[in-house]
PDB file of C-alpha atoms and ligand atoms in Angstrom:
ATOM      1  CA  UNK H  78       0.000   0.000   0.000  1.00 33.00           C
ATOM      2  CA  UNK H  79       1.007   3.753  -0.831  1.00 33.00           C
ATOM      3  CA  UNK H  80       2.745   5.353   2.075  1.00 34.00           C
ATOM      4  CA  UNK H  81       0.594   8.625   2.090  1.00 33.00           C
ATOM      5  CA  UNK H  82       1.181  11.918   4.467  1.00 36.00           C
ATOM      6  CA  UNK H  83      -1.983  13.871   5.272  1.00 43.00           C
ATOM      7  CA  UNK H  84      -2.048  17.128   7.569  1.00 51.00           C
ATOM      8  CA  UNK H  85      -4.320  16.604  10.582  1.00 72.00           C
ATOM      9  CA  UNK H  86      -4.796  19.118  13.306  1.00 81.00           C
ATOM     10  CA  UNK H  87      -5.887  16.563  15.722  1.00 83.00           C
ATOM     11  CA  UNK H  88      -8.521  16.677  18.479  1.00 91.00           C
ATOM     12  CA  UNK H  89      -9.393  20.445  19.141  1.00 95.00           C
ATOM     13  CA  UNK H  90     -11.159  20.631  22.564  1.00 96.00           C
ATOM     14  CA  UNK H  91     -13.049  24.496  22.824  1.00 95.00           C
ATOM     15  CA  UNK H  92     -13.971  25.863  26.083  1.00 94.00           C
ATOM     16  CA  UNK H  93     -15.982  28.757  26.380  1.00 91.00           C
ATOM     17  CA  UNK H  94     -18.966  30.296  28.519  1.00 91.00           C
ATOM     18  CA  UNK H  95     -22.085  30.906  27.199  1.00 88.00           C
ATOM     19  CA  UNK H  96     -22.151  34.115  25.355  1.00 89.00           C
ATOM     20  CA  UNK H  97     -18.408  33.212  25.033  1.00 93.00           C
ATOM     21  CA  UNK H  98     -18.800  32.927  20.925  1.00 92.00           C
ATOM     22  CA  UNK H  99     -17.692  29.151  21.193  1.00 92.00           C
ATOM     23  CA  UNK H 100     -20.858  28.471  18.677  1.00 88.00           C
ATOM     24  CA  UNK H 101     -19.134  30.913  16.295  1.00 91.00           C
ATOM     25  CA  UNK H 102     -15.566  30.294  16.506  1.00 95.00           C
ATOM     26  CA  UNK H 103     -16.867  26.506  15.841  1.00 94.00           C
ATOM     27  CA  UNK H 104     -18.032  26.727  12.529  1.00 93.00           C
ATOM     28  CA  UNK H 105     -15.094  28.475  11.948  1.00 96.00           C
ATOM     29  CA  UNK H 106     -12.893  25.872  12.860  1.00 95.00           C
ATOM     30  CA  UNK H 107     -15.506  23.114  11.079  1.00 95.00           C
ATOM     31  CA  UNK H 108     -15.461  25.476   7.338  1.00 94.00           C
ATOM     32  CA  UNK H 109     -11.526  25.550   7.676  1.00 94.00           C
ATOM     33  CA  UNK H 110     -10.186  22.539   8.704  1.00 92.00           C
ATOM     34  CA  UNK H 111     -12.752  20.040   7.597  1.00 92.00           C
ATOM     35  CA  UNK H 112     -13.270  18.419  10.846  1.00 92.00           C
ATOM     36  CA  UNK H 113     -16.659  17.647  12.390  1.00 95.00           C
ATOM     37  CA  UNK H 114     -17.758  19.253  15.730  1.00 95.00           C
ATOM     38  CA  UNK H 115     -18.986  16.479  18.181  1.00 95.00           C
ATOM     39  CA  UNK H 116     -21.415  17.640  20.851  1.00 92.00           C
ATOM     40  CA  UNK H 117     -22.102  15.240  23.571  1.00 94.00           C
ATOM     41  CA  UNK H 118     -25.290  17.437  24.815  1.00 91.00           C
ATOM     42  CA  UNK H 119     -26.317  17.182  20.841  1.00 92.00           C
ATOM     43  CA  UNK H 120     -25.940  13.706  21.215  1.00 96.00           C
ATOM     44  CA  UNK H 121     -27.552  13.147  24.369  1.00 95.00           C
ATOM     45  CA  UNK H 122     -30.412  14.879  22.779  1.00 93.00           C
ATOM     46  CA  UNK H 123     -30.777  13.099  20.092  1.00 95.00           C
ATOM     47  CA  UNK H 124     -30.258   9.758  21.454  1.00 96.00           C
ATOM     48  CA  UNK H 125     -33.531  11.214  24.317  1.00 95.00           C
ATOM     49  CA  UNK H 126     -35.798  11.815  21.249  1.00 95.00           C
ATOM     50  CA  UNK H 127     -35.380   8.650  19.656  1.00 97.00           C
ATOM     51  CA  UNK H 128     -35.678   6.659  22.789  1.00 96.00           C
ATOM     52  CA  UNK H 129     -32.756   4.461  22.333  1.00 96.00           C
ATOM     53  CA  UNK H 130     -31.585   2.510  26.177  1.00 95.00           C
ATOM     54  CA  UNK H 131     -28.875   5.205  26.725  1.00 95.00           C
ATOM     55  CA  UNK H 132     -31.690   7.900  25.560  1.00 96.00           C
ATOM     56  CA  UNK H 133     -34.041   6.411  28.419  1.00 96.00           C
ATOM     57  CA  UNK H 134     -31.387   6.318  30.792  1.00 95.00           C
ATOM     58  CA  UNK H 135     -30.065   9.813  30.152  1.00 94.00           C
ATOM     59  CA  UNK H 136     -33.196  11.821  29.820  1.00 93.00           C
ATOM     60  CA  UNK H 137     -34.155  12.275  33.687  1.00 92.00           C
ATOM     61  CA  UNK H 138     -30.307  13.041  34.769  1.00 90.00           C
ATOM     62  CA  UNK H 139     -30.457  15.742  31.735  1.00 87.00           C
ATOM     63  CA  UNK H 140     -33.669  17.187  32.915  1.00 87.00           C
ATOM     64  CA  UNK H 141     -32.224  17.363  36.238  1.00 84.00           C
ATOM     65  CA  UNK H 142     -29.526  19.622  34.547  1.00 80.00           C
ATOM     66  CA  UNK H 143     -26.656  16.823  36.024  1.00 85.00           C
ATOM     67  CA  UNK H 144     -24.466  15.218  33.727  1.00 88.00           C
ATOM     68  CA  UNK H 145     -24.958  11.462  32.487  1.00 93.00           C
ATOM     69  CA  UNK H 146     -22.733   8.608  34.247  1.00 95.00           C
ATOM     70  CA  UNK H 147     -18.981   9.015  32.685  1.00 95.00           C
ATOM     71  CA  UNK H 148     -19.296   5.402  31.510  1.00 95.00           C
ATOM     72  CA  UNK H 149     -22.207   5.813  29.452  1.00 95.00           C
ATOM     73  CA  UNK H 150     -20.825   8.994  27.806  1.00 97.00           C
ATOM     74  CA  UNK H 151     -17.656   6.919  26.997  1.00 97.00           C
ATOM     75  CA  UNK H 152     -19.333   4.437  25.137  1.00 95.00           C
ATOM     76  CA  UNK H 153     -20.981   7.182  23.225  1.00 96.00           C
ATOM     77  CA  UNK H 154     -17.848   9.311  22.089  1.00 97.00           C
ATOM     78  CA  UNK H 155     -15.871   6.097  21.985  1.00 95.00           C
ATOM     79  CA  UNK H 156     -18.213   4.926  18.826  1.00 94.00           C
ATOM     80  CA  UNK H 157     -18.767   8.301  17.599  1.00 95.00           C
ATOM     81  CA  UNK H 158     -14.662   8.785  17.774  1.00 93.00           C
ATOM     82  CA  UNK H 159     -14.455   5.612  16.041  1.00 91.00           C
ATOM     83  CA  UNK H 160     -15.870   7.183  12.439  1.00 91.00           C
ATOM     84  CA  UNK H 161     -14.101   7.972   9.916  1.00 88.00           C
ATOM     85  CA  UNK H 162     -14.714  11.323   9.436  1.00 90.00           C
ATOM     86  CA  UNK H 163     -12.504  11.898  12.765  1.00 89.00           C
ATOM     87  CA  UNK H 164      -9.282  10.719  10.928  1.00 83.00           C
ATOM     88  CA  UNK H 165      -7.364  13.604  10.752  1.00 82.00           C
ATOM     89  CA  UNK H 166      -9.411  15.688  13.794  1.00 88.00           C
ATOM     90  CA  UNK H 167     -12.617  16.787  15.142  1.00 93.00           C
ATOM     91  CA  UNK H 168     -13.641  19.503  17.717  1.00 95.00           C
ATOM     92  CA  UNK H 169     -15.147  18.282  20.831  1.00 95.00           C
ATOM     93  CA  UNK H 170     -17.727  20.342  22.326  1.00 91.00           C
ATOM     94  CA  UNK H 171     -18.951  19.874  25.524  1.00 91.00           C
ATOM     95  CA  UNK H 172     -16.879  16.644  26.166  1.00 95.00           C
ATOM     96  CA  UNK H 173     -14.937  16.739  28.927  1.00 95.00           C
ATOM     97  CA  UNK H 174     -16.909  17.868  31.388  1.00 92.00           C
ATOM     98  CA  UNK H 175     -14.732  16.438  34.375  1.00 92.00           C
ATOM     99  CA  UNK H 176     -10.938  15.447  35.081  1.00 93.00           C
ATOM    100  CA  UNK H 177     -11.910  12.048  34.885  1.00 95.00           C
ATOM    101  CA  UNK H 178     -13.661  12.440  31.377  1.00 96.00           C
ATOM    102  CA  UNK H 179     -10.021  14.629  30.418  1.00 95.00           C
ATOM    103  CA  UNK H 180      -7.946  11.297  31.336  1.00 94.00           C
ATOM    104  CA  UNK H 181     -10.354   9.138  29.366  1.00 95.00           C
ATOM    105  CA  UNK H 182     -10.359  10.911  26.501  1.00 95.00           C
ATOM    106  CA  UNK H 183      -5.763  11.188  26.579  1.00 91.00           C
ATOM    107  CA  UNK H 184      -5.864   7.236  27.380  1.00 91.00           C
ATOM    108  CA  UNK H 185      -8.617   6.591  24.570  1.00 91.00           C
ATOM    109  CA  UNK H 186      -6.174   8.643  21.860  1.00 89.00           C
ATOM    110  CA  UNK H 187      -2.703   7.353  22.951  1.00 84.00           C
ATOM    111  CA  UNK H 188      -4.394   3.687  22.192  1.00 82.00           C
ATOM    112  CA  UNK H 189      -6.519   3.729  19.426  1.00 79.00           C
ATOM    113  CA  UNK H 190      -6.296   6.959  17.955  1.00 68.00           C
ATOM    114  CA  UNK H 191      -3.595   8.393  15.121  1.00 58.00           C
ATOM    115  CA  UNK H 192      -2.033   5.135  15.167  1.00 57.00           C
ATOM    116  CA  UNK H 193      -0.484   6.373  12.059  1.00 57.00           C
ATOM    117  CA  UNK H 194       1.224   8.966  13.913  1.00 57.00           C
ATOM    118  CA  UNK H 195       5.148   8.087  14.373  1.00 60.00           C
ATOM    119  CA  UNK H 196       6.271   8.214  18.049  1.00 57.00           C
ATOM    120  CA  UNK H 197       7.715  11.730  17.604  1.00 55.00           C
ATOM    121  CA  UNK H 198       4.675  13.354  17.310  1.00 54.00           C
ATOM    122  CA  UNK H 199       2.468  11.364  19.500  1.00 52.00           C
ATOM    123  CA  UNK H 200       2.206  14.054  22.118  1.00 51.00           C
ATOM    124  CA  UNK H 201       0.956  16.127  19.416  1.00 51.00           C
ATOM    125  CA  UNK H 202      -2.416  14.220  18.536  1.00 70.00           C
ATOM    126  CA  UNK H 203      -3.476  14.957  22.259  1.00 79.00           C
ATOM    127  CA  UNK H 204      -6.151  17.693  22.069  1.00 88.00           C
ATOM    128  CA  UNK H 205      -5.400  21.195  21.272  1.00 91.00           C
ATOM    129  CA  UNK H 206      -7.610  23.115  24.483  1.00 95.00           C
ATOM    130  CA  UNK H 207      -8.646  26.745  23.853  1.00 96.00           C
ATOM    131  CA  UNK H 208     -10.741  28.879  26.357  1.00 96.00           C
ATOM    132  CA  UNK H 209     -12.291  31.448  24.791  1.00 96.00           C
ATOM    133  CA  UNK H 210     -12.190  34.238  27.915  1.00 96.00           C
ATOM    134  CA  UNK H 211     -15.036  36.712  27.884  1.00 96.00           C
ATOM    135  CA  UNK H 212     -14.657  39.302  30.334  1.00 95.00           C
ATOM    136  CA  UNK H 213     -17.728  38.722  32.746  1.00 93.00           C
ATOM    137  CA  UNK H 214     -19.311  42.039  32.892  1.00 93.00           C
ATOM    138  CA  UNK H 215     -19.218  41.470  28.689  1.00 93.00           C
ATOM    139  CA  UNK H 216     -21.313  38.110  29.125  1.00 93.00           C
ATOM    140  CA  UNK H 217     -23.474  39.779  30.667  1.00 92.00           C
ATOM    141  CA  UNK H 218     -23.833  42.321  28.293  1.00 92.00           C
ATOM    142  CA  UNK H 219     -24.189  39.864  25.220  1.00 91.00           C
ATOM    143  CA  UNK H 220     -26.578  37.580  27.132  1.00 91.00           C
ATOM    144  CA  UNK H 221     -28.697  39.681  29.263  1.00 92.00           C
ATOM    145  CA  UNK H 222     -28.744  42.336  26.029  1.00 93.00           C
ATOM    146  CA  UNK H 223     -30.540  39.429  23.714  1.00 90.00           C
ATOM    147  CA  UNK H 224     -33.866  39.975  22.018  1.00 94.00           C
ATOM    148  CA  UNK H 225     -35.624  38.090  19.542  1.00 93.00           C
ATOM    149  CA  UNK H 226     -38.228  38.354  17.787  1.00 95.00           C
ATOM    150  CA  UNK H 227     -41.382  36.209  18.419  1.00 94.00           C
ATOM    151  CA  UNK H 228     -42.597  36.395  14.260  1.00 96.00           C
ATOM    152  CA  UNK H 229     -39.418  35.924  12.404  1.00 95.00           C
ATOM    153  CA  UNK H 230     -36.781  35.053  14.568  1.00 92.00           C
ATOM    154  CA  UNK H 231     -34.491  37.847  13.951  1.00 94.00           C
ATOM    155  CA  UNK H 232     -32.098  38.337  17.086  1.00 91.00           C
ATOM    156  CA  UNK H 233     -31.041  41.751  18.594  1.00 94.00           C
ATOM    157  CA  UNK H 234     -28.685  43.094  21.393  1.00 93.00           C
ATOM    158  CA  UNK H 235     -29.819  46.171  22.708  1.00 94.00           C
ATOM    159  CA  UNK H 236     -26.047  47.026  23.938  1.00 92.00           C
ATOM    160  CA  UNK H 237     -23.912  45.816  19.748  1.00 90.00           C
ATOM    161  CA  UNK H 238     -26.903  45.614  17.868  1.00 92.00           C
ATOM    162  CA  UNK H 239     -30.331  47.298  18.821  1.00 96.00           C
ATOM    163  CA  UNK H 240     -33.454  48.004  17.000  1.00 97.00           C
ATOM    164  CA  UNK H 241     -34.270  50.896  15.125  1.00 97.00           C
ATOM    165  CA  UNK H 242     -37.037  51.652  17.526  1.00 96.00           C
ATOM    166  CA  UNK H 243     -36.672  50.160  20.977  1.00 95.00           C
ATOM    167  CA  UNK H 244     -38.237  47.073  21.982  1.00 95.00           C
ATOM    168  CA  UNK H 245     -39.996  46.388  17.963  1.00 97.00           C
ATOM    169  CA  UNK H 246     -38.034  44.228  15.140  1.00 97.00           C
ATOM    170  CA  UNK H 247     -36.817  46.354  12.465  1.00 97.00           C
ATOM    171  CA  UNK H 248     -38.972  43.859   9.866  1.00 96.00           C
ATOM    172  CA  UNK H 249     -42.238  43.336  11.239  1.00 96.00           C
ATOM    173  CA  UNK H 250     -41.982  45.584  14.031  1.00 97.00           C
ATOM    174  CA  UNK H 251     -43.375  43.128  16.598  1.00 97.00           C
ATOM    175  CA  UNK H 252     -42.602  43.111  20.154  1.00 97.00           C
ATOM    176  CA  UNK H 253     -39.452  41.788  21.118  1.00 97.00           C
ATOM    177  CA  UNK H 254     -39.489  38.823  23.428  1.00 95.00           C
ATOM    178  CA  UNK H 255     -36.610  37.931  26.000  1.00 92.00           C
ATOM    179  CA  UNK H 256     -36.176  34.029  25.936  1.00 82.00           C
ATOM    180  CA  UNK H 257     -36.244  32.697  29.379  1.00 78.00           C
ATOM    181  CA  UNK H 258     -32.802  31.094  30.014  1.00 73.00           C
ATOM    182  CA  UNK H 259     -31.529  35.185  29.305  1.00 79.00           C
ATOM    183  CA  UNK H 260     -33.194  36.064  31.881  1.00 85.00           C
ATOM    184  CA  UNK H 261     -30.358  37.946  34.408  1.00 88.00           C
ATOM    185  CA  UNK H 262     -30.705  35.621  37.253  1.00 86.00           C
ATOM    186  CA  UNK H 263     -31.018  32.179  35.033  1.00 85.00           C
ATOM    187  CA  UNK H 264     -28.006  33.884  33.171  1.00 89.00           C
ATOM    188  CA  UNK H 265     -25.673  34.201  36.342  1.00 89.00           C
ATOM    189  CA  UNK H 266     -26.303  30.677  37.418  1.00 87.00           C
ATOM    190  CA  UNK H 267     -25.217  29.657  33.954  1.00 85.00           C
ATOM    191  CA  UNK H 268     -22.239  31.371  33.886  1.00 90.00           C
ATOM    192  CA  UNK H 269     -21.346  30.047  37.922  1.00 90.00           C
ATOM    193  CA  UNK H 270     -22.159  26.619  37.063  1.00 85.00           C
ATOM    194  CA  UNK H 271     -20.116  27.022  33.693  1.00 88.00           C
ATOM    195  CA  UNK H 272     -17.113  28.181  35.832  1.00 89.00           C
ATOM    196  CA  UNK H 273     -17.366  25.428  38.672  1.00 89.00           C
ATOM    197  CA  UNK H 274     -17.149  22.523  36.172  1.00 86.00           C
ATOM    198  CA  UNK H 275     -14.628  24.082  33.369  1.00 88.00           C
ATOM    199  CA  UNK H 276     -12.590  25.383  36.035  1.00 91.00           C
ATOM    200  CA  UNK H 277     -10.915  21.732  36.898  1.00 94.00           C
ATOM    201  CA  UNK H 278     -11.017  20.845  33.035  1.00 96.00           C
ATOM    202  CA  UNK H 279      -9.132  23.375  32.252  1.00 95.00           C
ATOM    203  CA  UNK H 280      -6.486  22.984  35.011  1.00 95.00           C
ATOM    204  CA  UNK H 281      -6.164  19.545  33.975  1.00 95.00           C
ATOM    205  CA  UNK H 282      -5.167  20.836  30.760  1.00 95.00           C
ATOM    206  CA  UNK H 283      -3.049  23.791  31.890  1.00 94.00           C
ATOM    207  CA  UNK H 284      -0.831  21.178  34.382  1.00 94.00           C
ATOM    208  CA  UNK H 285      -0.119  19.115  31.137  1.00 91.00           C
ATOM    209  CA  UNK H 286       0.625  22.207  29.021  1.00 90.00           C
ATOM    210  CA  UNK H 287      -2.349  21.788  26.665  1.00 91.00           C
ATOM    211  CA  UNK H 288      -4.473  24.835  27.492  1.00 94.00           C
ATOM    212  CA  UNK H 289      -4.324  27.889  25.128  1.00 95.00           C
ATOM    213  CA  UNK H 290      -6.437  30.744  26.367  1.00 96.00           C
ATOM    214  CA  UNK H 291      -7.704  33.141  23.671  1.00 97.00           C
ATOM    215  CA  UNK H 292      -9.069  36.832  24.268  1.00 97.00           C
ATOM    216  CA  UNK H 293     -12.437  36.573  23.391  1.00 97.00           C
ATOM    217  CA  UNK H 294     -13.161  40.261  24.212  1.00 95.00           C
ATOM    218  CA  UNK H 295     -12.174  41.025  20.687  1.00 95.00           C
ATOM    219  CA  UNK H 296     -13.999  41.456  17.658  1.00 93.00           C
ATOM    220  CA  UNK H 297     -15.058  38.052  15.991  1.00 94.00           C
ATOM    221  CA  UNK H 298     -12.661  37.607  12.971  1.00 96.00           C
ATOM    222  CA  UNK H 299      -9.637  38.612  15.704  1.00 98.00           C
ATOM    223  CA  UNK H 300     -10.585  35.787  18.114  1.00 97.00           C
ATOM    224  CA  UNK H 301     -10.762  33.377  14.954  1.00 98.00           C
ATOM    225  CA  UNK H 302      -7.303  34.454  14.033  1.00 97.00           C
ATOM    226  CA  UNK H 303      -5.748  33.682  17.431  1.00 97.00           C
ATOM    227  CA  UNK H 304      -7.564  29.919  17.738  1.00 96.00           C
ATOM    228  CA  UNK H 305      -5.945  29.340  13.706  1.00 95.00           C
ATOM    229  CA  UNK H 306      -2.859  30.286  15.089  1.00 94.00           C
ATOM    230  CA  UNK H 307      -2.872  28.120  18.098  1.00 93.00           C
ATOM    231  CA  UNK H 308      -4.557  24.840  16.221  1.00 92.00           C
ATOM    232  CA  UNK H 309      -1.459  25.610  13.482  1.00 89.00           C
ATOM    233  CA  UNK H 310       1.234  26.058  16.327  1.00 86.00           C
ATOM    234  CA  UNK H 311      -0.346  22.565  17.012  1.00 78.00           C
ATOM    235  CA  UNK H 312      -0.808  21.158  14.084  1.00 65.00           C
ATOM    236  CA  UNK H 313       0.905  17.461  13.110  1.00 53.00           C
ATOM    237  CA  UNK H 314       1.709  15.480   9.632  1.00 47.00           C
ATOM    238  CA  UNK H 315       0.441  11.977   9.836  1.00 45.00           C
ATOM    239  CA  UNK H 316       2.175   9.299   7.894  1.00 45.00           C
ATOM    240  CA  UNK H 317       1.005   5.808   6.629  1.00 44.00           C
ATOM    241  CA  UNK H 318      -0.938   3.847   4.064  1.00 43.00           C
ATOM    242  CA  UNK H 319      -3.937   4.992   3.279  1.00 36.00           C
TER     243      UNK H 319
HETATM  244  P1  LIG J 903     -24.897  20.692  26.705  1.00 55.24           P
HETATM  245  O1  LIG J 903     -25.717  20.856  25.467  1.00 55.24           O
HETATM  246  O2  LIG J 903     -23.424  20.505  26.395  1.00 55.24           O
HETATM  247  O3  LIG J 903     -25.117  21.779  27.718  1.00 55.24           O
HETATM  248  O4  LIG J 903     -25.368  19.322  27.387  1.00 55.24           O
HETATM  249  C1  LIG J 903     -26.686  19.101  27.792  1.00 55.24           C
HETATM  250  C2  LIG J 903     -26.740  18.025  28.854  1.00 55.24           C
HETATM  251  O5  LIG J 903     -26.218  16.785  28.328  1.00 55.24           O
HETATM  252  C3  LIG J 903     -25.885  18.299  30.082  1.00 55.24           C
HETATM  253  O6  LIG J 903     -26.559  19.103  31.013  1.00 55.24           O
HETATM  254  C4  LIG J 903     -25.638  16.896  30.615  1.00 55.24           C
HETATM  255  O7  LIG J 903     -26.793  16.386  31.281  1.00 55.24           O
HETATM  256  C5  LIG J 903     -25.463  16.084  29.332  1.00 55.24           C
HETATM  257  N1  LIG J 903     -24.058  16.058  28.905  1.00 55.24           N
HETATM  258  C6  LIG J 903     -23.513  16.664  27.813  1.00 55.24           C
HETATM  259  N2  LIG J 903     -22.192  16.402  27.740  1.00 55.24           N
HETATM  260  C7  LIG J 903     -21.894  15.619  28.798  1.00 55.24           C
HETATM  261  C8  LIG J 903     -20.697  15.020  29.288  1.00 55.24           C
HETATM  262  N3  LIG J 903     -19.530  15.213  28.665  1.00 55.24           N
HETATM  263  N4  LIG J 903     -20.771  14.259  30.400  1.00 55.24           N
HETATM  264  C9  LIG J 903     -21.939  14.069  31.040  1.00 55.24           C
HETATM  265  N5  LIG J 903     -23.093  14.598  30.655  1.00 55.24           N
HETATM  266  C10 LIG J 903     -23.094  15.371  29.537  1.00 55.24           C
END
């Protein structure tokens, strides 16, 4: 068989707040790269609607807000790692969630993952971790600011991007709604129970050397530019047949 060298940029793992942009700076990463985003909660969800055993089993502990037993959630990413649209990297979204998950996840890639890699650059298919920081009176801003509107869906800010008359959508001029998880006091417990659970992820990370923080105060296209230059910095040539 042809020996073949492809570029991969290997597992990106993206940590950001809500409000943080992490949606954005996503599909940025996705459109670039090639790589597919994997979102446990998306997957969780899914597996919920169709009713499938780990569905069943997971849709209480989600309702509760608590996260699904780490062996479960294995088994999940393990099969969904497995496909071969991961080859040469994918963006993991949601996944860790714990120290525990973080370990699983190294252990899972040193043994079955880029086994194409040669030894040299074996530390280099561990993930890539960027935190997107938002400063926290700006979440604030971005999440308590957030109107939609109930007719066509258009979304406003009434701090970066307002109406033209307040509190009516520029197209229909309907009343803007406020969803209910942007409510203020919904929003802080977000961001505090976004914190408490990141906060050892990423200083799992940071211990191994693995943790890239990016200023996510800046304009979009600026924070894009510093997470391409950290997932290049990163970036590893895979050899083998293909
Ligand atoms: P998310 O969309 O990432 O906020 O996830 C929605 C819900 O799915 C969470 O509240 C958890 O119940 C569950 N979930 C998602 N990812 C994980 C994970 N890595 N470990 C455990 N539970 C998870």
């Amino acid at each position: 068989m042809a020996e073949a060298t492809s570029r991969g940029i290997g597992p990106v793992i993206l940590l950001g707040a809500p409000g943080s942009g992490k949606g954005t700076q996503a599909k940025q990463i996705v459109e670039r790269y090639h790589i597919p985003q994997i979102s446990t909660g998306d997957i969780l969800r899914n597996e919920v609607q169709r009713q499938t055993p780990l569905g069943l089993l997971a849709k209480d502990v989600m309702a509760r807000g608590e996260l699904v037993p780490d062996d479960l959630v294995y088994d999940m990413v393990a099969e969904r790692l497995r496909q071969g649209d991961c080859e040469s990297g994918f963006i993991l979204d949601g996944f860790p969630r714990n120290p525990a998950q973080a370990g699983w996840l190294d252990a899972f890639l040193e043994h079955e993952f880029f086994e194409n890699v040669d030894s040299a650059s074996r530390g280099k298919c561990l993930p890539i971790v960027i935190r997107i920081d938002v400063d926290y009176n700006q979440l604030l801003r971005r999440l308590t600011g957030r109107r939609s509107c109930p007719v066509c869906g258009r979304i406003y800010n009434l701090y970066f991007h307002p109406p033209r008359v307040a509190d009516q959508c520029d197209v229909d001029g309907s009343k803007l709604v406020i969803r209910n998880d942007d409510r203020e006091e919904v929003i802080r417990e977000r961001l505090t129970a976004y914190e408490s659970q990141t906060k050892p992820v990423a200083e799992y990370y940071e211990r191994k050397g693995r943790l890239v923080s990016v200023n996510g105060d800046l304009p979009v296209d600026q924070v894009t530019e510093q997470i391409f230059r950290a997932i290049e910095s990163h970036r590893v040539v895979t050899t083998g047949p293909q």
